JSON list of C-alpha atoms in Angstrom, two decimals:
[
{"chain": "Q", "resi": 1433, "resn": "UNK", "atom": "CA", "xyz": [119.53, 72.88, 83.99]},
{"chain": "Q", "resi": 1434, "resn": "UNK", "atom": "CA", "xyz": [116.09, 74.36, 84.59]},
{"chain": "Q", "resi": 1435, "resn": "UNK", "atom": "CA", "xyz": [115.38, 78.01, 85.39]},
{"chain": "Q", "resi": 1436, "resn": "UNK", "atom": "CA", "xyz": [112.27, 79.07, 87.29]},
{"chain": "Q", "resi": 1437, "resn": "UNK", "atom": "CA", "xyz": [111.37, 82.68, 88.09]},
{"chain": "Q", "resi": 1438, "resn": "UNK", "atom": "CA", "xyz": [109.60, 83.33, 91.37]},
{"chain": "Q", "resi": 1439, "resn": "UNK", "atom": "CA", "xyz": [108.60, 86.91, 90.58]},
{"chain": "Q", "resi": 1440, "resn": "UNK", "atom": "CA", "xyz": [110.82, 89.95, 90.10]},
{"chain": "Q", "resi": 1441, "resn": "UNK", "atom": "CA", "xyz": [114.53, 89.03, 90.01]},
{"chain": "Q", "resi": 1442, "resn": "UNK", "atom": "CA", "xyz": [114.32, 85.80, 91.96]},
{"chain": "Q", "resi": 1443, "resn": "UNK", "atom": "CA", "xyz": [115.43, 82.90, 89.76]},
{"chain": "Q", "resi": 1444, "resn": "UNK", "atom": "CA", "xyz": [115.96, 79.32, 90.89]},
{"chain": "Q", "resi": 1445, "resn": "UNK", "atom": "CA", "xyz": [118.42, 77.02, 89.12]},
{"chain": "Q", "resi": 1446, "resn": "UNK", "atom": "CA", "xyz": [117.80, 73.26, 89.28]},
{"chain": "Q", "resi": 1447, "resn": "UNK", "atom": "CA", "xyz": [120.21, 70.63, 87.96]},
{"chain": "Q", "resi": 1448, "resn": "UNK", "atom": "CA", "xyz": [119.02, 67.13, 88.78]},
{"chain": "Q", "resi": 1449, "resn": "UNK", "atom": "CA", "xyz": [118.48, 66.99, 92.54]},
{"chain": "Q", "resi": 1450, "resn": "UNK", "atom": "CA", "xyz": [120.65, 70.05, 93.24]},
{"chain": "Q", "resi": 1451, "resn": "UNK", "atom": "CA", "xyz": [119.51, 73.65, 93.28]},
{"chain": "Q", "resi": 1452, "resn": "UNK", "atom": "CA", "xyz": [120.30, 77.23, 94.23]},
{"chain": "Q", "resi": 1453, "resn": "UNK", "atom": "CA", "xyz": [118.48, 80.54, 94.00]},
{"chain": "Q", "resi": 1454, "resn": "UNK", "atom": "CA", "xyz": [119.54, 84.06, 93.01]},
{"chain": "Q", "resi": 1455, "resn": "UNK", "atom": "CA", "xyz": [118.05, 87.18, 94.63]},
{"chain": "Q", "resi": 1456, "resn": "UNK", "atom": "CA", "xyz": [115.19, 85.95, 96.85]},
{"chain": "Q", "resi": 1457, "resn": "UNK", "atom": "CA", "xyz": [113.76, 89.38, 97.59]},
{"chain": "Q", "resi": 1458, "resn": "UNK", "atom": "CA", "xyz": [110.68, 90.85, 99.20]},
{"chain": "Q", "resi": 1459, "resn": "UNK", "atom": "CA", "xyz": [108.63, 90.86, 95.97]},
{"chain": "Q", "resi": 1460, "resn": "UNK", "atom": "CA", "xyz": [109.16, 87.15, 95.33]},
{"chain": "Q", "resi": 1461, "resn": "UNK", "atom": "CA", "xyz": [107.47, 83.84, 96.21]},
{"chain": "Q", "resi": 1462, "resn": "UNK", "atom": "CA", "xyz": [110.06, 82.74, 98.72]},
{"chain": "Q", "resi": 1463, "resn": "UNK", "atom": "CA", "xyz": [108.42, 79.60, 100.10]},
{"chain": "Q", "resi": 1464, "resn": "UNK", "atom": "CA", "xyz": [108.82, 77.87, 96.74]},
{"chain": "Q", "resi": 1465, "resn": "UNK", "atom": "CA", "xyz": [112.06, 79.61, 95.77]},
{"chain": "Q", "resi": 1466, "resn": "UNK", "atom": "CA", "xyz": [113.96, 78.61, 98.92]},
{"chain": "Q", "resi": 1467, "resn": "UNK", "atom": "CA", "xyz": [112.54, 75.12, 99.32]},
{"chain": "Q", "resi": 1468, "resn": "UNK", "atom": "CA", "xyz": [115.41, 72.63, 99.44]},
{"chain": "Q", "resi": 1469, "resn": "UNK", "atom": "CA", "xyz": [118.09, 74.86, 97.89]},
{"chain": "Q", "resi": 1470, "resn": "UNK", "atom": "CA", "xyz": [121.74, 74.28, 98.72]},
{"chain": "Q", "resi": 1471, "resn": "UNK", "atom": "CA", "xyz": [122.90, 77.85, 98.11]},
{"chain": "Q", "resi": 1472, "resn": "UNK", "atom": "CA", "xyz": [121.67, 81.43, 97.86]},
{"chain": "Q", "resi": 1473, "resn": "UNK", "atom": "CA", "xyz": [123.37, 83.98, 95.60]},
{"chain": "Q", "resi": 1474, "resn": "UNK", "atom": "CA", "xyz": [122.71, 87.68, 96.22]},
{"chain": "Q", "resi": 1475, "resn": "UNK", "atom": "CA", "xyz": [123.64, 90.34, 93.66]},
{"chain": "Q", "resi": 1476, "resn": "UNK", "atom": "CA", "xyz": [123.23, 93.31, 96.01]},
{"chain": "Q", "resi": 1477, "resn": "UNK", "atom": "CA", "xyz": [121.68, 94.46, 99.25]},
{"chain": "Q", "resi": 1478, "resn": "UNK", "atom": "CA", "xyz": [118.39, 96.09, 98.14]},
{"chain": "Q", "resi": 1479, "resn": "UNK", "atom": "CA", "xyz": [115.28, 94.61, 99.78]},
{"chain": "Q", "resi": 1480, "resn": "UNK", "atom": "CA", "xyz": [113.75, 93.51, 96.48]},
{"chain": "Q", "resi": 1481, "resn": "UNK", "atom": "CA", "xyz": [116.80, 91.25, 95.97]},
{"chain": "Q", "resi": 1482, "resn": "UNK", "atom": "CA", "xyz": [117.25, 89.93, 99.51]},
{"chain": "Q", "resi": 1483, "resn": "UNK", "atom": "CA", "xyz": [114.52, 89.53, 102.10]},
{"chain": "Q", "resi": 1484, "resn": "UNK", "atom": "CA", "xyz": [116.92, 89.48, 105.03]},
{"chain": "Q", "resi": 1485, "resn": "UNK", "atom": "CA", "xyz": [114.44, 88.06, 107.54]},
{"chain": "Q", "resi": 1486, "resn": "UNK", "atom": "CA", "xyz": [113.42, 85.15, 105.30]},
{"chain": "Q", "resi": 1487, "resn": "UNK", "atom": "CA", "xyz": [116.99, 84.43, 104.21]},
{"chain": "Q", "resi": 1488, "resn": "UNK", "atom": "CA", "xyz": [118.17, 84.50, 107.82]},
{"chain": "Q", "resi": 1489, "resn": "UNK", "atom": "CA", "xyz": [115.49, 82.01, 108.76]},
{"chain": "Q", "resi": 1490, "resn": "UNK", "atom": "CA", "xyz": [116.55, 79.71, 105.90]},
{"chain": "Q", "resi": 1491, "resn": "UNK", "atom": "CA", "xyz": [120.19, 79.87, 107.03]},
{"chain": "Q", "resi": 1492, "resn": "UNK", "atom": "CA", "xyz": [119.18, 79.23, 110.62]},
{"chain": "Q", "resi": 1493, "resn": "UNK", "atom": "CA", "xyz": [116.99, 76.27, 109.71]},
{"chain": "Q", "resi": 1494, "resn": "UNK", "atom": "CA", "xyz": [119.66, 74.54, 107.58]},
{"chain": "Q", "resi": 1495, "resn": "UNK", "atom": "CA", "xyz": [123.27, 74.77, 108.70]},
{"chain": "Q", "resi": 1496, "resn": "UNK", "atom": "CA", "xyz": [124.39, 73.27, 105.36]},
{"chain": "Q", "resi": 1497, "resn": "UNK", "atom": "CA", "xyz": [122.90, 76.17, 103.37]},
{"chain": "Q", "resi": 1498, "resn": "UNK", "atom": "CA", "xyz": [125.47, 78.57, 101.95]},
{"chain": "Q", "resi": 1499, "resn": "UNK", "atom": "CA", "xyz": [125.07, 82.19, 100.87]},
{"chain": "Q", "resi": 1500, "resn": "UNK", "atom": "CA", "xyz": [127.30, 84.19, 98.52]},
{"chain": "Q", "resi": 1501, "resn": "UNK", "atom": "CA", "xyz": [127.07, 87.92, 97.99]},
{"chain": "Q", "resi": 1502, "resn": "UNK", "atom": "CA", "xyz": [128.88, 91.28, 98.13]},
{"chain": "Q", "resi": 1503, "resn": "UNK", "atom": "CA", "xyz": [130.67, 92.21, 101.33]},
{"chain": "Q", "resi": 1504, "resn": "UNK", "atom": "CA", "xyz": [127.86, 94.48, 102.52]},
{"chain": "Q", "resi": 1505, "resn": "UNK", "atom": "CA", "xyz": [125.37, 91.62, 102.33]},
{"chain": "Q", "resi": 1506, "resn": "UNK", "atom": "CA", "xyz": [127.71, 89.25, 104.16]},
{"chain": "Q", "resi": 1507, "resn": "UNK", "atom": "CA", "xyz": [128.38, 91.83, 106.89]},
{"chain": "Q", "resi": 1508, "resn": "UNK", "atom": "CA", "xyz": [124.64, 92.07, 107.56]},
{"chain": "Q", "resi": 1509, "resn": "UNK", "atom": "CA", "xyz": [124.55, 88.28, 108.08]},
{"chain": "Q", "resi": 1510, "resn": "UNK", "atom": "CA", "xyz": [127.76, 87.97, 110.07]},
{"chain": "Q", "resi": 1511, "resn": "UNK", "atom": "CA", "xyz": [126.04, 85.91, 112.78]},
{"chain": "Q", "resi": 1512, "resn": "UNK", "atom": "CA", "xyz": [126.03, 82.96, 110.36]},
{"chain": "Q", "resi": 1513, "resn": "UNK", "atom": "CA", "xyz": [129.81, 82.75, 110.18]},
{"chain": "Q", "resi": 1514, "resn": "UNK", "atom": "CA", "xyz": [131.13, 80.34, 107.56]},
{"chain": "Q", "resi": 1515, "resn": "UNK", "atom": "CA", "xyz": [127.68, 79.86, 106.06]},
{"chain": "Q", "resi": 1516, "resn": "UNK", "atom": "CA", "xyz": [128.07, 83.21, 104.29]},
{"chain": "Q", "resi": 1517, "resn": "UNK", "atom": "CA", "xyz": [130.91, 84.16, 101.95]},
{"chain": "Q", "resi": 1518, "resn": "UNK", "atom": "CA", "xyz": [131.76, 87.49, 100.35]},
{"chain": "Q", "resi": 1519, "resn": "UNK", "atom": "CA", "xyz": [132.35, 87.54, 96.59]},
{"chain": "Q", "resi": 1520, "resn": "UNK", "atom": "CA", "xyz": [133.45, 90.32, 94.28]},
{"chain": "Q", "resi": 1521, "resn": "UNK", "atom": "CA", "xyz": [134.12, 90.70, 90.57]},
{"chain": "Q", "resi": 1522, "resn": "UNK", "atom": "CA", "xyz": [136.24, 88.24, 88.60]},
{"chain": "Q", "resi": 1523, "resn": "UNK", "atom": "CA", "xyz": [135.94, 85.32, 90.99]},
{"chain": "Q", "resi": 1524, "resn": "UNK", "atom": "CA", "xyz": [134.97, 81.68, 90.50]},
{"chain": "Q", "resi": 1525, "resn": "UNK", "atom": "CA", "xyz": [133.24, 79.29, 92.89]},
{"chain": "Q", "resi": 1526, "resn": "UNK", "atom": "CA", "xyz": [130.64, 76.52, 92.92]},
{"chain": "Q", "resi": 1527, "resn": "UNK", "atom": "CA", "xyz": [127.02, 76.64, 94.04]},
{"chain": "Q", "resi": 1528, "resn": "UNK", "atom": "CA", "xyz": [125.11, 73.36, 94.28]},
{"chain": "Q", "resi": 1529, "resn": "UNK", "atom": "CA", "xyz": [127.81, 71.76, 92.15]},
{"chain": "Q", "resi": 1530, "resn": "UNK", "atom": "CA", "xyz": [127.49, 74.29, 89.31]},
{"chain": "Q", "resi": 1531, "resn": "UNK", "atom": "CA", "xyz": [130.39, 76.59, 88.35]},
{"chain": "Q", "resi": 1532, "resn": "UNK", "atom": "CA", "xyz": [129.80, 80.30, 88.93]},
{"chain": "Q", "resi": 1533, "resn": "UNK", "atom": "CA", "xyz": [131.80, 83.26, 87.64]},
{"chain": "Q", "resi": 1534, "resn": "UNK", "atom": "CA", "xyz": [131.30, 86.82, 88.86]},
{"chain": "Q", "resi": 1535, "resn": "UNK", "atom": "CA", "xyz": [131.39, 90.05, 86.88]},
{"chain": "Q", "resi": 1536, "resn": "UNK", "atom": "CA", "xyz": [130.72, 93.69, 87.64]},
{"chain": "Q", "resi": 1537, "resn": "UNK", "atom": "CA", "xyz": [131.20, 95.65, 90.82]},
{"chain": "Q", "resi": 1538, "resn": "UNK", "atom": "CA", "xyz": [128.58, 98.41, 91.10]},
{"chain": "Q", "resi": 1539, "resn": "UNK", "atom": "CA", "xyz": [124.82, 98.88, 91.01]},
{"chain": "Q", "resi": 1540, "resn": "UNK", "atom": "CA", "xyz": [123.58, 100.91, 88.05]},
{"chain": "Q", "resi": 1541, "resn": "UNK", "atom": "CA", "xyz": [123.25, 104.64, 88.79]},
{"chain": "Q", "resi": 1542, "resn": "UNK", "atom": "CA", "xyz": [119.80, 105.54, 90.10]},
{"chain": "Q", "resi": 1543, "resn": "UNK", "atom": "CA", "xyz": [120.68, 109.19, 90.79]},
{"chain": "Q", "resi": 1544, "resn": "UNK", "atom": "CA", "xyz": [123.93, 110.90, 91.87]},
{"chain": "Q", "resi": 1545, "resn": "UNK", "atom": "CA", "xyz": [122.32, 111.63, 95.25]},
{"chain": "Q", "resi": 1546, "resn": "UNK", "atom": "CA", "xyz": [121.56, 107.96, 95.87]},
{"chain": "Q", "resi": 1547, "resn": "UNK", "atom": "CA", "xyz": [124.55, 106.18, 97.49]},
{"chain": "Q", "resi": 1548, "resn": "UNK", "atom": "CA", "xyz": [126.40, 103.71, 95.28]},
{"chain": "Q", "resi": 1549, "resn": "UNK", "atom": "CA", "xyz": [126.48, 100.09, 96.40]},
{"chain": "Q", "resi": 1550, "resn": "UNK", "atom": "CA", "xyz": [128.19, 96.93, 95.22]},
{"chain": "Q", "resi": 1551, "resn": "UNK", "atom": "CA", "xyz": [126.49, 94.65, 92.71]},
{"chain": "Q", "resi": 1552, "resn": "UNK", "atom": "CA", "xyz": [127.82, 91.31, 91.51]},
{"chain": "Q", "resi": 1553, "resn": "UNK", "atom": "CA", "xyz": [126.50, 89.56, 88.38]},
{"chain": "Q", "resi": 1554, "resn": "UNK", "atom": "CA", "xyz": [126.61, 85.77, 88.20]},
{"chain": "Q", "resi": 1555, "resn": "UNK", "atom": "CA", "xyz": [127.42, 83.66, 85.14]},
{"chain": "Q", "resi": 1556, "resn": "UNK", "atom": "CA", "xyz": [126.16, 80.13, 85.74]},
{"chain": "Q", "resi": 1557, "resn": "UNK", "atom": "CA", "xyz": [127.85, 77.19, 84.01]},
{"chain": "Q", "resi": 1558, "resn": "UNK", "atom": "CA", "xyz": [129.14, 79.54, 81.29]},
{"chain": "Q", "resi": 1559, "resn": "UNK", "atom": "CA", "xyz": [125.56, 79.71, 80.02]},
{"chain": "Q", "resi": 1560, "resn": "UNK", "atom": "CA", "xyz": [123.20, 81.97, 81.97]},
{"chain": "Q", "resi": 1561, "resn": "UNK", "atom": "CA", "xyz": [123.98, 85.48, 83.21]},
{"chain": "Q", "resi": 1562, "resn": "UNK", "atom": "CA", "xyz": [122.05, 87.19, 86.02]},
{"chain": "Q", "resi": 1563, "resn": "UNK", "atom": "CA", "xyz": [123.28, 90.80, 86.14]},
{"chain": "Q", "resi": 1564, "resn": "UNK", "atom": "CA", "xyz": [121.36, 91.92, 89.23]},
{"chain": "Q", "resi": 1565, "resn": "UNK", "atom": "CA", "xyz": [120.77, 95.67, 88.96]},
{"chain": "Q", "resi": 1566, "resn": "UNK", "atom": "CA", "xyz": [123.46, 96.46, 86.43]},
{"chain": "Q", "resi": 1567, "resn": "UNK", "atom": "CA", "xyz": [124.28, 96.73, 82.77]},
{"chain": "Q", "resi": 1568, "resn": "UNK", "atom": "CA", "xyz": [127.44, 94.66, 83.18]},
{"chain": "Q", "resi": 1569, "resn": "UNK", "atom": "CA", "xyz": [128.41, 92.93, 79.93]},
{"chain": "Q", "resi": 1570, "resn": "UNK", "atom": "CA", "xyz": [130.29, 89.68, 80.58]},
{"chain": "Q", "resi": 1571, "resn": "UNK", "atom": "CA", "xyz": [133.59, 89.49, 78.66]},
{"chain": "Q", "resi": 1572, "resn": "UNK", "atom": "CA", "xyz": [132.66, 86.02, 77.40]},
{"chain": "Q", "resi": 1573, "resn": "UNK", "atom": "CA", "xyz": [129.86, 84.56, 75.24]},
{"chain": "Q", "resi": 1574, "resn": "UNK", "atom": "CA", "xyz": [126.56, 84.01, 77.04]},
{"chain": "Q", "resi": 1575, "resn": "UNK", "atom": "CA", "xyz": [123.73, 81.73, 75.90]},
{"chain": "Q", "resi": 1576, "resn": "UNK", "atom": "CA", "xyz": [120.97, 83.29, 78.03]},
{"chain": "Q", "resi": 1577, "resn": "UNK", "atom": "CA", "xyz": [120.76, 86.68, 79.72]},
{"chain": "Q", "resi": 1578, "resn": "UNK", "atom": "CA", "xyz": [118.21, 87.47, 82.41]},
{"chain": "Q", "resi": 1579, "resn": "UNK", "atom": "CA", "xyz": [117.22, 90.96, 81.30]},
{"chain": "Q", "resi": 1580, "resn": "UNK", "atom": "CA", "xyz": [116.13, 93.64, 83.80]},
{"chain": "Q", "resi": 1581, "resn": "UNK", "atom": "CA", "xyz": [113.02, 94.96, 82.09]},
{"chain": "Q", "resi": 1582, "resn": "UNK", "atom": "CA", "xyz": [111.83, 97.84, 84.28]},
{"chain": "Q", "resi": 1583, "resn": "UNK", "atom": "CA", "xyz": [113.76, 99.75, 86.91]},
{"chain": "Q", "resi": 1584, "resn": "UNK", "atom": "CA", "xyz": [114.25, 103.26, 88.34]},
{"chain": "Q", "resi": 1585, "resn": "UNK", "atom": "CA", "xyz": [117.79, 103.11, 86.96]},
{"chain": "Q", "resi": 1586, "resn": "UNK", "atom": "CA", "xyz": [116.85, 102.09, 83.41]},
{"chain": "Q", "resi": 1587, "resn": "UNK", "atom": "CA", "xyz": [114.90, 103.33, 80.41]},
{"chain": "Q", "resi": 1588, "resn": "UNK", "atom": "CA", "xyz": [113.71, 101.21, 77.50]},
{"chain": "Q", "resi": 1589, "resn": "UNK", "atom": "CA", "xyz": [116.47, 102.30, 75.13]},
{"chain": "Q", "resi": 1590, "resn": "UNK", "atom": "CA", "xyz": [119.13, 101.29, 77.67]},
{"chain": "Q", "resi": 1591, "resn": "UNK", "atom": "CA", "xyz": [117.48, 97.90, 78.18]},
{"chain": "Q", "resi": 1592, "resn": "UNK", "atom": "CA", "xyz": [117.50, 97.33, 74.41]},
{"chain": "Q", "resi": 1593, "resn": "UNK", "atom": "CA", "xyz": [121.13, 98.44, 74.15]},
{"chain": "Q", "resi": 1594, "resn": "UNK", "atom": "CA", "xyz": [122.11, 96.11, 76.98]},
{"chain": "Q", "resi": 1595, "resn": "UNK", "atom": "CA", "xyz": [120.46, 93.10, 75.39]},
{"chain": "Q", "resi": 1596, "resn": "UNK", "atom": "CA", "xyz": [122.22, 93.91, 72.12]},
{"chain": "Q", "resi": 1597, "resn": "UNK", "atom": "CA", "xyz": [125.58, 94.40, 73.88]},
{"chain": "Q", "resi": 1598, "resn": "UNK", "atom": "CA", "xyz": [125.43, 91.03, 75.64]},
{"chain": "Q", "resi": 1599, "resn": "UNK", "atom": "CA", "xyz": [124.20, 89.47, 72.37]},
{"chain": "Q", "resi": 1600, "resn": "UNK", "atom": "CA", "xyz": [122.96, 86.29, 74.05]},
{"chain": "Q", "resi": 1601, "resn": "UNK", "atom": "CA", "xyz": [120.72, 84.24, 71.73]},
{"chain": "Q", "resi": 1602, "resn": "UNK", "atom": "CA", "xyz": [118.03, 84.18, 74.42]},
{"chain": "Q", "resi": 1603, "resn": "UNK", "atom": "CA", "xyz": [116.79, 86.80, 76.89]},
{"chain": "Q", "resi": 1604, "resn": "UNK", "atom": "CA", "xyz": [114.15, 86.45, 79.60]},
{"chain": "Q", "resi": 1605, "resn": "UNK", "atom": "CA", "xyz": [112.68, 89.31, 81.64]},
{"chain": "Q", "resi": 1606, "resn": "UNK", "atom": "CA", "xyz": [113.48, 89.87, 85.30]},
{"chain": "Q", "resi": 1607, "resn": "UNK", "atom": "CA", "xyz": [113.14, 92.88, 87.62]},
{"chain": "Q", "resi": 1608, "resn": "UNK", "atom": "CA", "xyz": [109.55, 93.23, 86.49]},
{"chain": "Q", "resi": 1609, "resn": "UNK", "atom": "CA", "xyz": [107.36, 92.93, 89.60]},
{"chain": "Q", "resi": 1610, "resn": "UNK", "atom": "CA", "xyz": [105.97, 96.43, 88.94]},
{"chain": "Q", "resi": 1611, "resn": "UNK", "atom": "CA", "xyz": [105.25, 95.82, 85.25]},
{"chain": "Q", "resi": 1612, "resn": "UNK", "atom": "CA", "xyz": [101.57, 96.09, 84.30]},
{"chain": "Q", "resi": 1613, "resn": "UNK", "atom": "CA", "xyz": [99.82, 94.80, 81.20]},
{"chain": "Q", "resi": 1614, "resn": "UNK", "atom": "CA", "xyz": [100.38, 98.05, 79.30]},
{"chain": "Q", "resi": 1615, "resn": "UNK", "atom": "CA", "xyz": [104.15, 98.02, 79.78]},
{"chain": "Q", "resi": 1616, "resn": "UNK", "atom": "CA", "xyz": [104.25, 94.29, 79.15]},
{"chain": "Q", "resi": 1617, "resn": "UNK", "atom": "CA", "xyz": [102.73, 95.06, 75.76]},
{"chain": "Q", "resi": 1618, "resn": "UNK", "atom": "CA", "xyz": [105.52, 97.56, 75.06]},
{"chain": "Q", "resi": 1619, "resn": "UNK", "atom": "CA", "xyz": [108.10, 94.92, 75.85]},
{"chain": "Q", "resi": 1620, "resn": "UNK", "atom": "CA", "xyz": [106.46, 92.51, 73.44]},
{"chain": "Q", "resi": 1621, "resn": "UNK", "atom": "CA", "xyz": [105.72, 94.99, 70.67]},
{"chain": "Q", "resi": 1622, "resn": "UNK", "atom": "CA", "xyz": [108.79, 97.24, 70.88]},
{"chain": "Q", "resi": 1623, "resn": "UNK", "atom": "CA", "xyz": [111.68, 95.59, 72.73]},
{"chain": "Q", "resi": 1624, "resn": "UNK", "atom": "CA", "xyz": [111.21, 92.09, 71.32]},
{"chain": "Q", "resi": 1625, "resn": "UNK", "atom": "CA", "xyz": [111.38, 93.05, 67.60]},
{"chain": "Q", "resi": 1626, "resn": "UNK", "atom": "CA", "xyz": [114.23, 95.49, 68.21]},
{"chain": "Q", "resi": 1627, "resn": "UNK", "atom": "CA", "xyz": [116.52, 92.96, 69.86]},
{"chain": "Q", "resi": 1628, "resn": "UNK", "atom": "CA", "xyz": [115.46, 90.33, 67.32]},
{"chain": "Q", "resi": 1629, "resn": "UNK", "atom": "CA", "xyz": [117.29, 92.37, 64.67]},
{"chain": "Q", "resi": 1630, "resn": "UNK", "atom": "CA", "xyz": [120.49, 91.43, 66.48]},
{"chain": "Q", "resi": 1631, "resn": "UNK", "atom": "CA", "xyz": [119.70, 87.74, 66.91]},
{"chain": "Q", "resi": 1632, "resn": "UNK", "atom": "CA", "xyz": [118.29, 87.98, 70.44]},
{"chain": "Q", "resi": 1633, "resn": "UNK", "atom": "CA", "xyz": [115.08, 86.06, 71.16]},
{"chain": "Q", "resi": 1634, "resn": "UNK", "atom": "CA", "xyz": [113.24, 87.82, 74.00]},
{"chain": "Q", "resi": 1635, "resn": "UNK", "atom": "CA", "xyz": [110.82, 85.28, 75.46]},
{"chain": "Q", "resi": 1636, "resn": "UNK", "atom": "CA", "xyz": [108.26, 85.01, 78.23]},
{"chain": "Q", "resi": 1637, "resn": "UNK", "atom": "CA", "xyz": [109.38, 83.72, 81.62]},
{"chain": "Q", "resi": 1638, "resn": "UNK", "atom": "CA", "xyz": [106.03, 82.67, 83.03]},
{"chain": "Q", "resi": 1639, "resn": "UNK", "atom": "CA", "xyz": [106.96, 78.98, 83.04]},
{"chain": "Q", "resi": 1640, "resn": "UNK", "atom": "CA", "xyz": [110.25, 77.16, 83.82]},
{"chain": "Q", "resi": 1641, "resn": "UNK", "atom": "CA", "xyz": [112.71, 77.11, 80.93]},
{"chain": "Q", "resi": 1642, "resn": "UNK", "atom": "CA", "xyz": [115.66, 74.86, 80.14]},
{"chain": "Q", "resi": 1643, "resn": "UNK", "atom": "CA", "xyz": [119.18, 76.20, 79.73]}
]
């Protein structure tokens, strides 16, 4: 299984000739991310995780394409009927032939005045966990965690603590479209050695990786 990041939190999973994508949002390279996928998984409804216009076009262009996401996302795409399916925490289904388990139910707190929304994290093939915008810790061993690395709902110490809590041997950065070279240096010089103390290898995600 190969993982390819198309900027920010958009990650494509390819297994042989089958593929799906998680969180094709407005900050991402969607032409490449959506090309030929069989399924789209959405963690939550924020625009940087789902570009509704582009996703709608993809669903319209391919009646075989399926989308999975929280109820609010599915409600916004109700015109597509059985092509879209609502998922919540503690469910199992398949996307492009790969087994998916869901964990978590709420977006991380941005501020008490900002409305809470649903967020579903996806564990792919019992190996790779995409948490969306949450600090959800799967109640099962994980080989690779896709680690939100900069967000209005997170500070560096919380990101470190999350990586340590999941304790996956490998971590790759996501949610980083706004990261500049200075902050990228902090991730490499501060976060990477800290999580390494707990057996977590925080690596670059500039090229496709195998899982």
